[in-house]
Short mmCIF file of C-alpha atoms in Angstrom, two decimals:
data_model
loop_
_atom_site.label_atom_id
_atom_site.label_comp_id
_atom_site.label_asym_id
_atom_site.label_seq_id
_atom_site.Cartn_x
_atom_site.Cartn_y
_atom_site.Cartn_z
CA UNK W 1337 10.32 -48.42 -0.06
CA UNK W 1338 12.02 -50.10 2.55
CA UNK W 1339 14.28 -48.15 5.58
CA UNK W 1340 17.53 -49.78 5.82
CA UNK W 1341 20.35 -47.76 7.11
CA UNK W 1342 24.24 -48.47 5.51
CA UNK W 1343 27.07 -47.74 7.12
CA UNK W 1344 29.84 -45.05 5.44
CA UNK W 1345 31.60 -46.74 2.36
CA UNK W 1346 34.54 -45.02 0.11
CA UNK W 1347 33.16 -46.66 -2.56
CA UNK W 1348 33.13 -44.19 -5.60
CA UNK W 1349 29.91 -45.41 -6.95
CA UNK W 1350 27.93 -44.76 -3.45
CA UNK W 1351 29.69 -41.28 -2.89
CA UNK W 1352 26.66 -39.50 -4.34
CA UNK W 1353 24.50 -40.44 -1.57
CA UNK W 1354 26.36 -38.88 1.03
CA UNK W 1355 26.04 -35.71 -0.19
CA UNK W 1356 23.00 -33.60 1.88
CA UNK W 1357 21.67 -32.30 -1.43
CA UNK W 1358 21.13 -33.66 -4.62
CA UNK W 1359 20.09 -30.97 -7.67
CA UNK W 1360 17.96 -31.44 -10.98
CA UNK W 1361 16.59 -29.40 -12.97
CA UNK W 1362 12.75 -30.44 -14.61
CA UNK W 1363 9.90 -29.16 -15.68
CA UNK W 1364 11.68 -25.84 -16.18
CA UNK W 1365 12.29 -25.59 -12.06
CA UNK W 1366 15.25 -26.42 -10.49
CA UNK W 1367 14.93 -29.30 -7.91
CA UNK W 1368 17.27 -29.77 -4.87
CA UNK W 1369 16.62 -32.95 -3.10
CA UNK W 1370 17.95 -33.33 0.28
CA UNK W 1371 19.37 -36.67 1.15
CA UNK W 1372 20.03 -38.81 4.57
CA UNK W 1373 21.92 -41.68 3.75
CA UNK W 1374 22.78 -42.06 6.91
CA UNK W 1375 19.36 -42.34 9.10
CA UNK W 1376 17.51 -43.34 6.54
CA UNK W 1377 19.35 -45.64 4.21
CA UNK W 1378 17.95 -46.50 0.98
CA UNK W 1379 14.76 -44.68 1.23
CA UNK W 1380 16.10 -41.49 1.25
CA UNK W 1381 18.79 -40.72 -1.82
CA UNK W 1382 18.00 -40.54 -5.44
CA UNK W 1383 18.64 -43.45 -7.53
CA UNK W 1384 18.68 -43.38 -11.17
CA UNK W 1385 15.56 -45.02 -11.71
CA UNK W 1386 13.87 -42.08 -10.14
CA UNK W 1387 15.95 -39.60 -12.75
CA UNK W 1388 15.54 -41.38 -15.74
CA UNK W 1389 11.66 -42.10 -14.75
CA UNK W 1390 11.61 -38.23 -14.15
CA UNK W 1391 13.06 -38.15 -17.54
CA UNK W 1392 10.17 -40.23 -19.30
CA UNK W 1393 7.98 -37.82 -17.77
CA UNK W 1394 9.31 -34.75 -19.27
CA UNK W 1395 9.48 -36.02 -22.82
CA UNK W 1396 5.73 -36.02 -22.56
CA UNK W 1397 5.74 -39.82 -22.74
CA UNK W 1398 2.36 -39.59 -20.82
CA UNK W 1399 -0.64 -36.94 -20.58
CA UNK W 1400 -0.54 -35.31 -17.01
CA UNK W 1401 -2.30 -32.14 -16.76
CA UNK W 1402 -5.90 -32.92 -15.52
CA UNK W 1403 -5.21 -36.37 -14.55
CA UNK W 1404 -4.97 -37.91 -11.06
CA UNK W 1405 -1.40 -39.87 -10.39
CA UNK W 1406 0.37 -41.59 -7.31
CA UNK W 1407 3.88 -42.32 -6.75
CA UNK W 1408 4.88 -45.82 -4.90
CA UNK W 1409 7.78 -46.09 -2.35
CA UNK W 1410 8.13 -42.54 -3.02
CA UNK W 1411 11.35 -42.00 -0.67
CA UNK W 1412 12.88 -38.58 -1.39
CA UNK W 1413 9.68 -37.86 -3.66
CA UNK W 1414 11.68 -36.60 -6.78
CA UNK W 1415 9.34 -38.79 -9.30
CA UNK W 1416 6.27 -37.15 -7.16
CA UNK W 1417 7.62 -33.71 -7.36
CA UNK W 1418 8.56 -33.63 -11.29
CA UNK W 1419 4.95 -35.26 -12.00
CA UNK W 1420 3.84 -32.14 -9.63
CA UNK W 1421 5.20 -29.44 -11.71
CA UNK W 1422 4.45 -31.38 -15.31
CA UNK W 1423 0.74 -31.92 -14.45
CA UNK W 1424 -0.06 -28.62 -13.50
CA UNK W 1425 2.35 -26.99 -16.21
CA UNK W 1426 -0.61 -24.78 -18.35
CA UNK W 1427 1.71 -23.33 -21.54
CA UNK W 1428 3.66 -26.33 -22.50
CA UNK W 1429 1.62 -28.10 -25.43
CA UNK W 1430 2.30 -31.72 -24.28
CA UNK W 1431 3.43 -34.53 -26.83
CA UNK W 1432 1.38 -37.97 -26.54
CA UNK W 1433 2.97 -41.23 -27.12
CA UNK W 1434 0.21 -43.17 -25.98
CA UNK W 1435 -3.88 -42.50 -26.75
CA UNK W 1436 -5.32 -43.24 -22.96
CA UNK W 1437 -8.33 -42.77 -20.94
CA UNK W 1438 -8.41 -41.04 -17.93
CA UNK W 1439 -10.52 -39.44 -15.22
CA UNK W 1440 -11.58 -36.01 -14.57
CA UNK W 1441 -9.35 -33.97 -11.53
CA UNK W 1442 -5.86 -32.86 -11.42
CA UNK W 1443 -3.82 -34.33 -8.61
CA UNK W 1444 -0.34 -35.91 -7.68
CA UNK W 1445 -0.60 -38.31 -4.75
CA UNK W 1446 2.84 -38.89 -3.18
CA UNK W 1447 3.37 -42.04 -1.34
CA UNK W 1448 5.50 -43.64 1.47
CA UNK W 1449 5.78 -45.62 5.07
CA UNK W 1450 4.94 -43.90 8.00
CA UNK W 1451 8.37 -43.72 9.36
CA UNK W 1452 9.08 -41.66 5.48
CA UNK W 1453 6.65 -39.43 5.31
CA UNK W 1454 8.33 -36.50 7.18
CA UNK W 1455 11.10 -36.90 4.92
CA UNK W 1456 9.28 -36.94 1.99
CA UNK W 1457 6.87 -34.12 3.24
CA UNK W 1458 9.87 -31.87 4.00
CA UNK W 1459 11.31 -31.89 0.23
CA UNK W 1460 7.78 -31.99 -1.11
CA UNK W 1461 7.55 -28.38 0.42
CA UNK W 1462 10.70 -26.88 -0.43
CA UNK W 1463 10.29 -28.08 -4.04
CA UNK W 1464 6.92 -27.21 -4.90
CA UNK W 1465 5.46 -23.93 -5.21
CA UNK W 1466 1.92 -22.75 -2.86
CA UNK W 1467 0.04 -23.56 -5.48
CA UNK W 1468 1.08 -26.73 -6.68
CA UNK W 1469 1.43 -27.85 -3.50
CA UNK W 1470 -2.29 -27.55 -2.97
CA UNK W 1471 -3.10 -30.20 -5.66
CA UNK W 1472 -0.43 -32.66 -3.63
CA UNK W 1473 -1.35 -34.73 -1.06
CA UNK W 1474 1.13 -36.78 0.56
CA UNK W 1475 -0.12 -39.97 2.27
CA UNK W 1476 1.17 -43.05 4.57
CA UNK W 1477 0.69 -46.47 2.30
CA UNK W 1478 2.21 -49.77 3.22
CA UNK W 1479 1.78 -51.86 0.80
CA UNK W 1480 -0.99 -54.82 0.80
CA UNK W 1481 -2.01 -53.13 4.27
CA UNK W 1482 -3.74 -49.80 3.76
CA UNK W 1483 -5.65 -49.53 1.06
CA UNK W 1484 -8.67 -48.90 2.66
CA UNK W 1485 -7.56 -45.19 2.66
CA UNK W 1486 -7.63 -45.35 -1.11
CA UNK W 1487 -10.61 -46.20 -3.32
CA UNK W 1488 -10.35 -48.87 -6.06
CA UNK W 1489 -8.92 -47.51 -9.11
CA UNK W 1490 -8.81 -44.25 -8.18
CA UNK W 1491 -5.47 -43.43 -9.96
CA UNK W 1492 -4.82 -43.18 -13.97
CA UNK W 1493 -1.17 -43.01 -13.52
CA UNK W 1494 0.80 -45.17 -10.91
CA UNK W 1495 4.43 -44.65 -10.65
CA UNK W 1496 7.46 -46.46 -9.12
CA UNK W 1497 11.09 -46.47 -9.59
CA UNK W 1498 13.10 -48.70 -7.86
CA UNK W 1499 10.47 -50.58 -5.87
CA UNK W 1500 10.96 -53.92 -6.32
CA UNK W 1501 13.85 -55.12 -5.26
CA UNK W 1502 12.95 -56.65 -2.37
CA UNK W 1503 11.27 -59.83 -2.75
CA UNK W 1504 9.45 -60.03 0.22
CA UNK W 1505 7.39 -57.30 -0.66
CA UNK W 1506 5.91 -58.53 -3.95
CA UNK W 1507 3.16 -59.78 -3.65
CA UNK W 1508 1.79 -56.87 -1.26
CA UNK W 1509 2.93 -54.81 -4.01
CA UNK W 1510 0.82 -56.49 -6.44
CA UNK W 1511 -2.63 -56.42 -4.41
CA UNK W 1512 -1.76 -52.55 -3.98
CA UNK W 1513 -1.28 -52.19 -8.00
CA UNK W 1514 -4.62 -54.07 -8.49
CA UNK W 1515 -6.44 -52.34 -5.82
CA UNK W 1516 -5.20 -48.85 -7.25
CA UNK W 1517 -5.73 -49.60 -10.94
CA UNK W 1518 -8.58 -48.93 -12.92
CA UNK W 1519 -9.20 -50.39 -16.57
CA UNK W 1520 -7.60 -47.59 -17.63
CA UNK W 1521 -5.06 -46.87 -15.74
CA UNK W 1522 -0.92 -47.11 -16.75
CA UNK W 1523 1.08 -48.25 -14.63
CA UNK W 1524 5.07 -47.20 -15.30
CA UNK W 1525 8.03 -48.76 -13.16
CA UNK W 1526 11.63 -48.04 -13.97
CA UNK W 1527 14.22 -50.24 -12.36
CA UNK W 1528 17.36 -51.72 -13.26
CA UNK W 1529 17.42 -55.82 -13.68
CA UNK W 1530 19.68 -56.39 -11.24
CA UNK W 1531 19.12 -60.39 -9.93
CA UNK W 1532 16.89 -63.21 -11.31
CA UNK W 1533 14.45 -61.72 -8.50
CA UNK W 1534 13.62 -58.96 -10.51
CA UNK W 1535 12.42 -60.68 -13.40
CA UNK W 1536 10.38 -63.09 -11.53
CA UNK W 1537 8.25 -59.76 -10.35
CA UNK W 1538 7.92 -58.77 -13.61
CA UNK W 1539 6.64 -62.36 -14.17
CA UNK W 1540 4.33 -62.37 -11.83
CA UNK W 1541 3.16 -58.63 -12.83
CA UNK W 1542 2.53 -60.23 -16.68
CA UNK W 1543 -0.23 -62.72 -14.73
CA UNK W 1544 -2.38 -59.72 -14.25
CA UNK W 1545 -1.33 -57.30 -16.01
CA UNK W 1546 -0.54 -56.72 -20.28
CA UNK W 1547 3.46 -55.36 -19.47
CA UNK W 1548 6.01 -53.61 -22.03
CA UNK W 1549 8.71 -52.22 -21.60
CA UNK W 1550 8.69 -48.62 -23.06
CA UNK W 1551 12.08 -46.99 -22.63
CA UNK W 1552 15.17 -47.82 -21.96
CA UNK W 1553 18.67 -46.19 -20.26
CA UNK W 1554 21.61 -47.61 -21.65
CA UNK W 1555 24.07 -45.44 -19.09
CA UNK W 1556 22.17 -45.71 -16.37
CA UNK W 1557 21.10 -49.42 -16.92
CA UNK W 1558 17.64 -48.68 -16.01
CA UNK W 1559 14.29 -50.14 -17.73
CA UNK W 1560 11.21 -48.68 -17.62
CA UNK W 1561 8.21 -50.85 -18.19
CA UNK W 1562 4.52 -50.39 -18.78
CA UNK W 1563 1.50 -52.18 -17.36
CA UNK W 1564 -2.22 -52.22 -17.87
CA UNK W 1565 -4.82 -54.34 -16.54
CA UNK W 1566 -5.80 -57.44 -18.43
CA UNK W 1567 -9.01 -57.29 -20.20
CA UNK W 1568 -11.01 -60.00 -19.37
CA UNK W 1569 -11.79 -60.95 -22.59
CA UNK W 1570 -7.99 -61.80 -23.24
CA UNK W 1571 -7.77 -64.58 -20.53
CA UNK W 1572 -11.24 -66.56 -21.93
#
């Protein structure tokens, strides 16, 4: 997620950002969020595509206990944190909208720039419990630039909300979807369509990738979509 600092506004809309801490409540914990509008601009508030992905999460919409997920642009690292606590929930009998395949080995990779990652670390920690925190890892990835540090397709759940907005970065997006994707792997963005921009990612994301979109927020105005890779056997 990019860093790009905003001056004050007394625009209602924007108030919530200024606030230090933001609070949820998921996965049966109760999540406080702290926030620095200020230094840290866009990457470090909650935005609505983070709660209503959060949301998606909780209704069970995917299988996460005993299966290995990353969040994108992971900013304040709510998304992270509520996949955290779902995938290592052990007395909640999950519900399964969708039949998929995924690897052995629990684990919630949280993801951001460098200049992010002490943010993110610092309401990783006072969010998650010892022992959730364990299975956690919380790693530097710009996209299209590091991926050495990750193996190809070593995720079966990629997350992102509110990532692609800025239309420099797609394409370096894209090679880091690819490179993190399995056959198998899901893929779920939430966003809200916002300028022609947008859907001209999700074009280019339907070149590669089979894309739906899944859920929708009508108050919040935010889409979530889902994306697999292509078998090859549908582009012959």
């Amino acid at each position: 997620m990019a860093l790009v600092p905003y001056e004050e506004t007394t625009e209602l809309g924007l108030q919530k950002f200024h606030k230090p801490l933001a609070t949820f409540s998921f996965a049966n914990h109760t999540i406080q969020i702290r926030q620095d509008w200020r230094h840290l601009g866009v990457a470090a508030v909650v935005w609505d595509a983070a709660i209503v992905l959060s949301t998606y999460l909780e209704m069970g919409a995917v299988e996460l206990r005993g299966r290995s997920a990353v969040e994108l642009g992971a900013g304040t690292g709510l998304v992270g944190i509520v996949a955290a606590l779902l995938a290592l929930k052990s007395s909640m009998k999950p519900l399964l909208v969708h039949c998929l395949l995924f690897s052995s080995g629990a684990h919630v990779t949280i993801t951001d720039r460098k200049v992010a990652l002490e943010f993110l670390k610092s309401n990783v920690q006072a969010n998650l419990p010892p022992h959730i925190q364990s299975k956690t890892v919380i790693k530097e990835l710009t996209w299209g630039q590091n991926l050495g540090s990750f193996s190809p397709g070593e995720f079966d759940l990629i997350l992102g909300a509110d990532i692609i907005y800025l239309e420099e970065t797609f394409t370096d997006l894209l090679q880091t979807l690819e490179h993190l994707c399995s056959n198998h792997s899901v893929i779920l963005l939430a966003c809200r369509i916002r300028y022609e921009r947008d859907n001209n990612f999700l074009a280019m994301l339907e070149r590669q990738f089979t894309v739906r979109k899944v859920h929708y927020d009508p108050e919040k105005d935010v889409h979530i979509y889902e994306a697999q890779k292509r078998n090859q056997k549908e582009d012959l």
